[in-house]
Short mmCIF file of C-alpha atoms and ligand atoms in Angstrom, two decimals:
data_model
loop_
_atom_site.label_atom_id
_atom_site.label_comp_id
_atom_site.label_asym_id
_atom_site.label_seq_id
_atom_site.Cartn_x
_atom_site.Cartn_y
_atom_site.Cartn_z
CA MET C 1 -37.23 -20.52 -9.10
CA THR C 2 -39.03 -22.27 -6.19
CA SER C 3 -41.81 -24.83 -6.01
CA ASN C 4 -44.10 -21.78 -5.87
CA ALA C 5 -43.79 -21.71 -9.68
CA PHE C 6 -46.33 -24.56 -9.69
CA PRO C 7 -48.62 -23.75 -6.76
CA GLU C 8 -51.35 -26.07 -8.02
CA LEU C 9 -49.07 -29.13 -7.96
CA PRO C 10 -48.20 -31.14 -4.85
CA ILE C 11 -44.64 -31.57 -3.60
CA ALA C 12 -43.68 -35.24 -3.61
CA VAL C 13 -42.13 -36.69 -0.47
CA ILE C 14 -40.57 -40.10 -1.04
CA GLY C 15 -40.88 -42.24 2.10
CA ALA C 16 -43.13 -42.07 5.16
CA GLY C 17 -40.31 -42.51 7.65
CA PRO C 18 -39.75 -39.95 10.42
CA VAL C 19 -38.02 -37.48 8.11
CA GLY C 20 -40.49 -37.83 5.23
CA LEU C 21 -43.44 -37.30 7.57
CA ALA C 22 -41.68 -34.31 9.12
CA ALA C 23 -41.24 -32.82 5.64
CA ALA C 24 -44.96 -33.34 5.00
CA ALA C 25 -45.85 -31.64 8.30
CA HIS C 26 -43.71 -28.62 7.43
CA LEU C 27 -45.27 -28.44 3.96
CA LEU C 28 -48.77 -28.44 5.46
CA GLU C 29 -47.80 -25.67 7.89
CA ARG C 30 -46.64 -23.58 4.95
CA GLY C 31 -49.85 -24.15 3.04
CA ARG C 32 -48.48 -26.58 0.44
CA THR C 33 -49.91 -29.98 -0.43
CA PRO C 34 -47.56 -32.90 0.19
CA LEU C 35 -47.89 -36.17 -1.69
CA VAL C 36 -46.16 -38.76 0.48
CA LEU C 37 -45.32 -41.94 -1.44
CA GLU C 38 -44.43 -44.91 0.76
CA SER C 39 -43.43 -48.30 -0.63
CA GLY C 40 -44.37 -50.12 2.58
CA ALA C 41 -47.80 -50.89 4.00
CA GLN C 42 -47.57 -48.26 6.74
CA ALA C 43 -45.57 -45.32 8.05
CA GLY C 44 -42.18 -46.26 9.48
CA ALA C 45 -42.10 -49.45 7.38
CA ALA C 46 -38.29 -49.59 7.40
CA ILE C 47 -38.03 -48.95 11.14
CA LEU C 48 -40.48 -51.78 11.83
CA GLU C 49 -37.84 -54.16 10.49
CA TRP C 50 -35.63 -53.17 13.43
CA ALA C 51 -38.52 -52.63 15.86
CA HIS C 52 -36.69 -54.63 18.57
CA VAL C 53 -33.67 -52.30 18.69
CA PRO C 54 -33.53 -49.54 21.33
CA LEU C 55 -32.49 -46.17 19.97
CA PHE C 56 -29.66 -44.36 21.72
CA SER C 57 -31.48 -41.02 21.45
CA PRO C 58 -34.15 -40.26 24.05
CA TRP C 59 -37.55 -38.99 22.86
CA ARG C 60 -36.25 -35.43 23.28
CA TYR C 61 -34.31 -35.79 20.00
CA THR C 62 -36.71 -37.93 18.01
CA VAL C 63 -39.80 -35.75 17.52
CA ASP C 64 -39.92 -33.05 14.85
CA VAL C 65 -41.29 -29.64 15.83
CA ALA C 66 -43.93 -29.23 13.08
CA SER C 67 -45.08 -32.83 13.61
CA ARG C 68 -45.41 -32.17 17.36
CA ARG C 69 -47.55 -29.10 16.67
CA LEU C 70 -49.86 -31.14 14.43
CA LEU C 71 -50.16 -33.97 16.94
CA GLU C 72 -50.62 -31.77 20.00
CA ALA C 73 -53.50 -29.99 18.32
CA GLU C 74 -55.27 -33.36 18.35
CA GLY C 75 -54.50 -34.10 22.00
CA TRP C 76 -51.40 -36.32 21.53
CA MET C 77 -49.42 -36.92 24.72
CA GLU C 78 -45.69 -36.77 24.09
CA PRO C 79 -43.77 -39.64 25.72
CA ASP C 80 -41.35 -38.87 28.58
CA LEU C 81 -38.62 -36.84 26.91
CA GLU C 82 -35.78 -38.59 28.73
CA SER C 83 -36.89 -42.18 28.10
CA ILE C 84 -35.43 -44.22 25.26
CA PRO C 85 -37.79 -45.67 22.65
CA THR C 86 -37.22 -48.82 20.62
CA GLY C 87 -37.79 -48.66 16.88
CA GLY C 88 -41.20 -50.23 17.55
CA ASP C 89 -42.08 -47.54 20.13
CA LEU C 90 -41.10 -44.83 17.68
CA VAL C 91 -43.55 -46.16 15.11
CA ARG C 92 -46.38 -46.98 17.54
CA GLU C 93 -46.24 -43.89 19.73
CA TYR C 94 -45.21 -41.25 17.20
CA LEU C 95 -45.19 -42.15 13.50
CA ALA C 96 -48.47 -44.09 13.43
CA PRO C 97 -50.51 -41.30 15.12
CA LEU C 98 -48.77 -38.70 12.95
CA ALA C 99 -49.58 -40.58 9.74
CA ALA C 100 -53.18 -41.02 10.92
CA HIS C 101 -53.58 -37.29 11.65
CA ARG C 102 -56.59 -36.10 9.69
CA GLY C 103 -54.63 -33.24 8.11
CA LEU C 104 -51.89 -35.55 6.89
CA ALA C 105 -53.52 -38.95 6.26
CA PRO C 106 -55.26 -37.98 2.96
CA HIS C 107 -51.87 -37.05 1.51
CA ILE C 108 -50.12 -40.39 2.08
CA ARG C 109 -50.19 -43.27 -0.39
CA TYR C 110 -48.96 -46.67 0.80
CA ALA C 111 -47.66 -49.56 -1.31
CA ALA C 112 -46.50 -46.87 -3.74
CA ARG C 113 -42.85 -47.29 -4.72
CA VAL C 114 -41.11 -44.45 -6.51
CA ILE C 115 -39.00 -45.90 -9.30
CA GLY C 116 -37.98 -42.73 -11.12
CA VAL C 117 -37.82 -38.93 -10.97
CA ALA C 118 -37.42 -36.71 -14.03
CA ARG C 119 -38.15 -33.28 -15.48
CA ARG C 120 -41.34 -33.49 -17.55
CA ASP C 121 -40.48 -34.29 -21.20
CA MET C 122 -36.83 -33.32 -20.70
CA ASP C 123 -34.08 -35.87 -20.31
CA LYS C 124 -31.06 -35.11 -18.19
CA VAL C 125 -29.07 -33.66 -21.08
CA ARG C 126 -31.46 -30.85 -22.05
CA SER C 127 -30.88 -27.54 -20.27
CA VAL C 128 -32.84 -24.76 -21.94
CA GLY C 129 -36.01 -23.97 -20.01
CA ARG C 130 -35.42 -26.87 -17.64
CA GLY C 131 -36.47 -25.01 -14.50
CA ARG C 132 -39.75 -23.95 -16.11
CA ARG C 133 -40.98 -27.54 -16.38
CA PRO C 134 -42.50 -29.40 -13.44
CA LEU C 135 -41.00 -32.64 -12.21
CA VAL C 136 -42.49 -36.09 -12.62
CA VAL C 137 -42.32 -39.02 -10.21
CA ARG C 138 -42.89 -42.49 -11.60
CA VAL C 139 -44.74 -44.65 -9.10
CA GLN C 140 -45.25 -48.40 -9.09
CA SER C 141 -48.24 -49.77 -7.19
CA ASP C 142 -50.70 -52.65 -7.38
CA SER C 143 -52.60 -50.78 -10.07
CA GLY C 144 -49.52 -50.46 -12.31
CA VAL C 145 -47.04 -47.71 -13.12
CA GLU C 146 -48.06 -44.05 -13.30
CA ASP C 147 -46.33 -40.72 -13.73
CA ILE C 148 -47.38 -37.92 -11.39
CA GLU C 149 -46.54 -34.25 -12.00
CA VAL C 150 -45.17 -32.47 -8.97
CA ALA C 151 -43.69 -29.06 -8.16
CA GLY C 152 -40.74 -30.49 -6.25
CA VAL C 153 -39.32 -33.70 -4.81
CA ILE C 154 -38.06 -34.36 -1.29
CA ASP C 155 -36.43 -37.78 -1.30
CA ALA C 156 -36.56 -39.16 2.26
CA SER C 157 -36.45 -42.82 1.28
CA GLY C 158 -33.63 -43.77 3.66
CA THR C 159 -31.03 -46.44 2.95
CA TRP C 160 -32.41 -49.45 4.86
CA ARG C 161 -33.27 -51.43 1.73
CA THR C 162 -29.79 -51.12 0.22
CA PRO C 163 -27.31 -52.55 2.73
CA ASN C 164 -23.65 -52.82 1.78
CA PRO C 165 -22.49 -56.28 0.85
CA VAL C 166 -20.27 -58.39 3.11
CA GLY C 167 -17.36 -58.14 0.69
CA ALA C 168 -14.77 -55.69 1.95
CA GLY C 169 -14.21 -54.14 -1.49
CA GLY C 170 -17.78 -52.92 -1.83
CA LEU C 171 -18.64 -55.70 -4.30
CA PRO C 172 -20.30 -58.84 -2.93
CA ALA C 173 -17.73 -61.30 -1.56
CA GLN C 174 -17.11 -64.35 -3.75
CA GLY C 175 -19.92 -66.76 -2.95
CA GLU C 176 -22.06 -64.11 -1.19
CA GLU C 177 -25.03 -64.44 -3.55
CA GLY C 178 -25.25 -68.17 -2.83
CA ALA C 179 -24.88 -67.76 0.95
CA ALA C 180 -28.32 -66.27 1.69
CA HIS C 181 -29.18 -69.24 3.91
CA TRP C 182 -26.51 -68.22 6.46
CA LEU C 183 -26.93 -64.43 6.23
CA ALA C 184 -28.92 -62.97 9.10
CA GLY C 185 -29.24 -59.38 7.81
CA PRO C 186 -27.81 -56.29 9.52
CA LEU C 187 -29.91 -56.44 12.71
CA PRO C 188 -31.35 -59.89 13.48
CA ASP C 189 -33.79 -60.04 16.40
CA VAL C 190 -31.72 -62.63 18.27
CA LEU C 191 -33.72 -62.35 21.50
CA GLY C 192 -37.09 -62.60 19.73
CA ARG C 193 -38.11 -63.57 16.22
CA ASP C 194 -34.69 -64.99 15.22
CA ARG C 195 -33.78 -66.62 18.55
CA GLU C 196 -33.86 -70.23 17.31
CA ALA C 197 -31.38 -69.50 14.56
CA HIS C 198 -28.77 -68.17 17.01
CA ALA C 199 -29.26 -69.96 20.36
CA GLY C 200 -26.61 -72.64 20.92
CA ARG C 201 -24.87 -71.73 17.65
CA ALA C 202 -21.95 -69.63 16.49
CA THR C 203 -22.75 -66.21 15.04
CA LEU C 204 -20.20 -63.99 13.35
CA VAL C 205 -20.96 -60.26 13.50
CA ILE C 206 -19.11 -58.01 11.08
CA GLY C 207 -19.05 -54.24 11.41
CA MET C 208 -17.92 -51.27 13.45
CA GLY C 209 -21.15 -49.35 13.95
CA HIS C 210 -23.97 -49.23 16.45
CA SER C 211 -25.89 -51.93 14.56
CA ALA C 212 -23.01 -54.35 15.10
CA ALA C 213 -22.79 -53.33 18.76
CA ASN C 214 -26.52 -53.85 19.28
CA THR C 215 -26.45 -57.34 17.81
CA LEU C 216 -23.33 -58.27 19.80
CA LEU C 217 -24.91 -57.17 23.08
CA ALA C 218 -28.15 -59.00 22.31
CA LEU C 219 -26.16 -62.15 21.49
CA ASP C 220 -24.28 -61.75 24.78
CA GLU C 221 -27.63 -61.71 26.60
CA LEU C 222 -28.81 -64.73 24.61
CA ALA C 223 -25.61 -66.64 25.42
CA SER C 224 -26.10 -66.17 29.17
CA GLY C 225 -29.19 -68.42 29.03
CA SER C 226 -28.38 -70.59 26.01
CA PRO C 227 -25.32 -72.82 26.45
CA GLY C 228 -23.20 -73.32 23.35
CA THR C 229 -23.93 -69.87 21.93
CA GLU C 230 -20.69 -68.50 20.49
CA ILE C 231 -20.11 -64.90 19.46
CA VAL C 232 -17.36 -63.83 17.09
CA TRP C 233 -16.89 -60.20 16.11
CA ALA C 234 -14.71 -59.40 13.12
CA ILE C 235 -13.55 -55.89 12.24
CA ARG C 236 -11.40 -54.62 9.39
CA GLY C 237 -9.24 -52.35 11.52
CA ARG C 238 -6.79 -53.01 14.32
CA SER C 239 -8.80 -51.53 17.16
CA PRO C 240 -12.46 -51.32 18.17
CA ARG C 241 -11.73 -48.13 20.16
CA ARG C 242 -13.97 -45.92 18.04
CA LEU C 243 -17.02 -48.09 18.70
CA TYR C 244 -16.26 -48.29 22.41
CA GLY C 245 -16.92 -44.56 22.14
CA GLY C 246 -16.85 -41.78 24.64
CA ALA C 247 -18.43 -43.66 27.59
CA GLU C 248 -19.46 -41.04 30.17
CA SER C 249 -18.27 -38.21 27.87
CA ASP C 250 -21.01 -39.08 25.39
CA GLU C 251 -23.82 -36.54 25.62
CA LEU C 252 -26.27 -39.33 24.77
CA PRO C 253 -25.72 -41.64 27.78
CA ALA C 254 -27.45 -44.62 26.10
CA ARG C 255 -25.04 -44.38 23.19
CA GLY C 256 -22.03 -44.15 25.53
CA ALA C 257 -23.29 -47.15 27.52
CA ILE C 258 -23.43 -49.39 24.42
CA GLY C 259 -19.69 -49.01 23.88
CA THR C 260 -18.89 -49.52 27.54
CA ARG C 261 -20.92 -52.76 27.76
CA LEU C 262 -19.36 -54.03 24.56
CA ARG C 263 -15.85 -53.44 25.85
CA GLU C 264 -16.69 -55.34 29.04
CA ALA C 265 -18.05 -58.34 27.10
CA VAL C 266 -14.94 -58.46 24.89
CA ASP C 267 -12.55 -58.03 27.83
CA ALA C 268 -14.35 -60.81 29.72
CA GLY C 269 -13.90 -63.15 26.72
CA ARG C 270 -17.62 -63.64 26.11
CA ILE C 271 -17.19 -62.08 22.66
CA ARG C 272 -14.19 -63.18 20.60
CA LEU C 273 -12.79 -60.20 18.76
CA VAL C 274 -10.93 -60.78 15.47
CA THR C 275 -9.15 -57.71 14.10
CA ASP C 276 -7.66 -57.07 10.64
CA PHE C 277 -10.32 -59.23 9.03
CA SER C 278 -11.72 -58.28 5.60
CA VAL C 279 -14.12 -60.79 4.09
CA SER C 280 -13.14 -62.03 0.64
CA ARG C 281 -15.05 -65.31 0.18
CA LEU C 282 -18.00 -67.23 1.66
CA GLU C 283 -18.20 -70.98 1.25
CA PRO C 284 -20.56 -73.61 2.68
CA THR C 285 -18.80 -76.41 4.57
CA ASP C 286 -19.62 -80.12 4.21
CA ASP C 287 -21.38 -80.10 7.58
CA GLY C 288 -23.76 -77.30 6.66
CA ARG C 289 -21.90 -74.36 8.22
CA LEU C 290 -20.39 -71.29 6.59
CA ALA C 291 -16.65 -70.74 6.11
CA VAL C 292 -15.91 -67.03 6.04
CA HIS C 293 -12.51 -66.39 4.46
CA GLY C 294 -10.51 -63.26 5.21
CA ALA C 295 -8.34 -61.51 2.68
CA ARG C 296 -5.11 -62.52 4.44
CA ASP C 297 -3.67 -66.00 3.94
CA GLY C 298 -5.13 -68.66 6.21
CA GLN C 299 -7.76 -66.43 7.80
CA VAL C 300 -11.00 -68.42 8.06
CA LEU C 301 -13.89 -68.37 10.55
CA VAL C 302 -16.44 -71.20 10.48
CA VAL C 303 -19.87 -70.21 11.86
CA ASP C 304 -23.60 -70.98 11.69
CA ARG C 305 -24.88 -67.45 11.04
CA LEU C 306 -23.37 -64.24 9.72
CA ALA C 307 -24.82 -60.85 10.70
CA ALA C 308 -23.22 -58.31 8.38
CA ALA C 309 -23.64 -54.83 9.84
CA THR C 310 -21.54 -53.32 7.09
CA GLY C 311 -23.57 -50.17 6.65
CA PHE C 312 -25.86 -48.93 3.95
CA ARG C 313 -25.69 -47.06 0.67
CA PRO C 314 -28.23 -44.81 -1.04
CA ASP C 315 -30.35 -46.13 -3.92
CA LEU C 316 -29.51 -43.61 -6.62
CA ASP C 317 -31.13 -45.48 -9.50
CA MET C 318 -34.44 -43.68 -9.14
CA LEU C 319 -32.64 -40.31 -9.34
CA ARG C 320 -30.73 -41.18 -12.49
CA GLU C 321 -32.60 -38.63 -14.69
CA VAL C 322 -32.06 -35.64 -12.42
CA ARG C 323 -28.88 -33.66 -12.01
CA LEU C 324 -27.19 -34.38 -8.72
CA ASP C 325 -23.86 -33.15 -7.40
CA LEU C 326 -22.55 -35.85 -5.11
CA ASP C 327 -19.43 -36.43 -3.06
CA PRO C 328 -17.59 -39.09 -5.08
CA ALA C 329 -16.87 -41.28 -2.06
CA LEU C 330 -19.87 -40.89 0.23
CA GLU C 331 -22.61 -40.28 -2.38
CA CYS C 332 -24.04 -37.46 -0.27
CA PRO C 333 -24.39 -33.83 -1.46
CA ARG C 334 -20.85 -32.73 -2.30
CA ALA C 335 -20.73 -29.87 0.19
CA LEU C 336 -21.89 -32.12 3.02
CA GLY C 337 -19.18 -34.73 2.46
CA PRO C 338 -16.33 -33.09 4.39
CA LEU C 339 -18.60 -32.56 7.43
CA ILE C 340 -19.60 -36.20 7.79
CA ASP C 341 -16.76 -38.23 6.29
CA PRO C 342 -16.33 -41.07 8.79
CA THR C 343 -12.66 -41.49 7.90
CA VAL C 344 -12.02 -37.91 9.05
CA HIS C 345 -14.71 -37.14 11.56
CA SER C 346 -16.33 -39.77 13.76
CA CYS C 347 -18.49 -37.77 16.14
CA SER C 348 -22.01 -36.60 15.46
CA THR C 349 -21.45 -32.92 16.09
CA VAL C 350 -22.10 -32.08 12.43
CA GLU C 351 -22.41 -28.39 11.68
CA PRO C 352 -26.06 -27.51 11.26
CA HIS C 353 -26.99 -27.54 7.62
CA GLY C 354 -30.05 -26.93 5.51
CA ALA C 355 -31.22 -26.21 2.00
CA ASP C 356 -28.04 -24.42 0.86
CA LEU C 357 -25.83 -27.40 1.52
CA LEU C 358 -28.38 -29.93 0.32
CA ALA C 359 -29.20 -28.23 -2.98
CA HIS C 360 -28.37 -29.96 -6.25
CA PRO C 361 -28.03 -28.54 -9.78
CA GLU C 362 -31.57 -29.87 -10.39
CA SER C 363 -33.76 -27.20 -8.81
CA GLU C 364 -36.50 -28.31 -6.41
CA VAL C 365 -34.97 -31.77 -5.85
CA TYR C 366 -33.58 -32.49 -2.38
CA VAL C 367 -32.34 -35.68 -0.77
CA VAL C 368 -32.86 -35.54 3.00
CA GLY C 369 -32.78 -37.77 6.07
CA MET C 370 -30.69 -40.91 6.30
CA LYS C 371 -30.25 -40.97 2.53
CA SER C 372 -28.73 -37.47 2.53
CA TYR C 373 -25.70 -38.90 4.37
CA GLY C 374 -25.09 -41.35 1.52
CA ARG C 375 -22.71 -43.99 2.84
CA ALA C 376 -21.78 -42.09 6.03
CA PRO C 377 -23.16 -43.78 9.15
CA THR C 378 -23.60 -40.97 11.67
CA PHE C 379 -27.00 -39.56 10.69
CA LEU C 380 -29.28 -38.42 13.53
CA LEU C 381 -32.99 -37.69 13.34
CA ALA C 382 -32.53 -34.24 14.83
CA THR C 383 -30.31 -33.40 11.84
CA GLY C 384 -32.97 -34.63 9.43
CA TYR C 385 -35.70 -32.58 11.06
CA GLU C 386 -33.65 -29.41 10.75
CA GLN C 387 -32.83 -30.31 7.13
CA VAL C 388 -36.49 -30.56 6.13
CA ARG C 389 -37.51 -27.43 8.04
CA SER C 390 -34.93 -25.49 6.03
CA VAL C 391 -35.61 -27.29 2.72
CA VAL C 392 -39.36 -26.69 2.91
CA ALA C 393 -38.73 -23.01 3.74
CA ALA C 394 -36.51 -22.75 0.65
CA MET C 395 -38.99 -24.53 -1.59
CA THR C 396 -41.79 -22.24 -0.49
CA GLY C 397 -39.78 -19.06 -1.00
CA ASP C 398 -38.82 -18.19 2.59
CA ALA C 399 -35.10 -17.73 1.97
CA ALA C 400 -34.42 -16.12 5.36
CA SER C 401 -35.86 -19.03 7.31
CA ALA C 402 -34.11 -21.52 5.02
CA ALA C 403 -30.75 -19.91 5.74
CA ARG C 404 -31.23 -19.80 9.53
CA VAL C 405 -30.11 -23.24 10.64
CA ASP C 406 -29.39 -23.67 14.30
CA LEU C 407 -29.07 -27.15 15.62
CA LEU C 408 -26.83 -28.38 18.38
CA LEU C 409 -26.36 -32.11 18.33
CA PRO C 410 -25.24 -34.20 21.29
CA ALA C 411 -21.57 -35.13 20.80
CA THR C 412 -20.25 -38.66 21.12
CA GLY C 413 -17.33 -37.57 23.27
CA VAL C 414 -14.83 -39.02 20.77
CA CYS C 415 -13.85 -37.70 17.41
CA CYS C 416 -11.11 -39.20 15.23
CA ALA C 417 -10.73 -35.93 13.31
CA THR C 418 -7.17 -34.80 12.96
CA ALA C 419 -6.35 -31.26 13.95
CA GLY C 420 -7.07 -28.87 11.14
CA ALA C 421 -9.23 -31.40 9.27
CA GLY C 422 -12.44 -29.76 10.34
CA GLY C 423 -12.84 -31.87 13.46
CA CYS C 424 -13.74 -31.07 17.02
C1 FAD L 501 -30.83 -49.68 14.26
C2 FAD L 501 -30.83 -48.20 14.08
C3 FAD L 501 -30.84 -47.39 15.20
C4 FAD L 501 -30.86 -46.00 15.06
N1 FAD L 501 -30.87 -45.24 16.19
C5 FAD L 501 -30.95 -43.90 16.06
C6 FAD L 501 -31.01 -43.06 17.23
O1 FAD L 501 -30.98 -43.53 18.37
N2 FAD L 501 -31.10 -41.73 17.06
C7 FAD L 501 -31.13 -41.14 15.81
O2 FAD L 501 -31.24 -39.92 15.75
N3 FAD L 501 -31.04 -41.90 14.70
C8 FAD L 501 -30.94 -43.26 14.79
N4 FAD L 501 -30.85 -44.03 13.65
C9 FAD L 501 -30.62 -43.38 12.33
C10 FAD L 501 -31.86 -42.80 11.64
O3 FAD L 501 -32.41 -41.78 12.42
C11 FAD L 501 -32.91 -43.82 11.29
O4 FAD L 501 -32.38 -44.72 10.32
C12 FAD L 501 -34.20 -43.20 10.71
O5 FAD L 501 -35.10 -44.24 10.47
C13 FAD L 501 -33.96 -42.44 9.41
O6 FAD L 501 -35.17 -41.86 9.02
P1 FAD L 501 -35.53 -41.58 7.48
O7 FAD L 501 -36.92 -41.04 7.49
O8 FAD L 501 -34.46 -40.80 6.84
O9 FAD L 501 -35.49 -43.03 6.76
P2 FAD L 501 -36.35 -44.36 7.05
O10 FAD L 501 -36.80 -44.44 8.44
O11 FAD L 501 -35.53 -45.48 6.51
O12 FAD L 501 -37.65 -44.17 6.15
C14 FAD L 501 -37.60 -44.26 4.74
C15 FAD L 501 -38.97 -44.73 4.24
O13 FAD L 501 -38.96 -44.69 2.81
C16 FAD L 501 -39.58 -45.86 2.30
N5 FAD L 501 -39.02 -46.08 0.96
C17 FAD L 501 -37.80 -46.57 0.62
N6 FAD L 501 -37.65 -46.58 -0.72
C18 FAD L 501 -38.80 -46.09 -1.24
C19 FAD L 501 -39.24 -45.84 -2.57
N7 FAD L 501 -38.46 -46.09 -3.62
N8 FAD L 501 -40.49 -45.34 -2.75
C20 FAD L 501 -41.30 -45.07 -1.69
N9 FAD L 501 -40.91 -45.28 -0.40
C21 FAD L 501 -39.68 -45.77 -0.19
C22 FAD L 501 -39.23 -46.93 3.32
O14 FAD L 501 -40.15 -48.01 3.27
C23 FAD L 501 -39.29 -46.16 4.64
O15 FAD L 501 -40.56 -46.20 5.23
C24 FAD L 501 -30.85 -45.42 13.77
C25 FAD L 501 -30.83 -46.26 12.64
C26 FAD L 501 -30.83 -47.63 12.78
C27 FAD L 501 -30.82 -48.50 11.55
#
């Protein structure tokens, strides 16, 4: 059965980020009505919280094909394909005009948070006739809570609002809940909005991803003009080599350059690197600073701010009543897990994948975009756009187009995959 079983009902898209809007554009092209539900006040609400951060992908990889067709029909001028947008540019120059497009705008509701998805009048346990019932999304807005019947659900709600805790074990570190005053979030704007909190002070950055690298490089720039600014970078492993990346071998030069600049700042001693450090406890000091205790005896770093770039996890609560088949570690679709597991495979050359791989036992429910990668960090927009093209084809009954996935992603130039483990 496809969403065509309920042609009169819309297909819900959760989230008006780049992938959600792309899904809506593909639905419109195929003659279906999207209902985009966005918890924020505008499209790209999550990205606006990291508006100051430059992407590593040039525009070439950040615009979806169906969205481009919609925009170009209204005279939109695509930015220079080789230039690199910031998060803010992405929203201003692409997502905002797309969301305002007269074909799409009537189908987007803002300040509408999805809090649940279910099969109409059938809890998760009941099987008989399940596929013959439409789905229901429960939406919370200023006017209260309502249930809306839909033919299918494409969950593109991202992971930005559910960051991992600082605690290395996945649970908050002891004292983490009471340490909000010192926690700067995953990507503080240290050269702009949050400058005062970091200039002339000591900031500890935790993490081994591009978010950590971005914050470290911004702090390095801040330190060059603000005496007394100290930068400490703590990682759980023994070596930062993976984040230093593939340098010139990276097919996205901006991504390669981040690692190269970071290595230079560490080698020059401007960033103090602490390896083998897993946070176990946070404790305020008598002089108003934060003591960050490591799991090993005697490990303690005393700082003014802590930027925990420890990654993100999907919010699965709203999907509790539908039947999902998830990888037990990564919380992504089970079949996708081996392709993106960061402990096996660190580069972004993920095999192209679409509806087949993303399908769950609950028919007509797909998780796409950043959220489809669960806890894996290597998601790229180009992957998400190909996912929704294929998913929308499947939902609208075009099995041949759904099966034809062909996407070549730019490689990082480094992969930690071991031979025979599905790596490069
Ligand atoms: C700092 C940073 C840099 C990145 N750089 C790149 C890059 O260079 N190249 C690249 O390809 N990728 C990059 N990514 C990864 C990824 O492409 C982005 O995270 C992208 O924003 C993911 O798009 P999305 O649509 O899946 O999710 P999001 O952009 O997070 O959009 C999800 C939307 O859903 C809304 N939402 C959340 N919960 C609900 C709910 N319950 N109900 C309704 N709405 C909800 C949110 O408000 C948000 O607007 C980067 C990510 C980060 C964080």
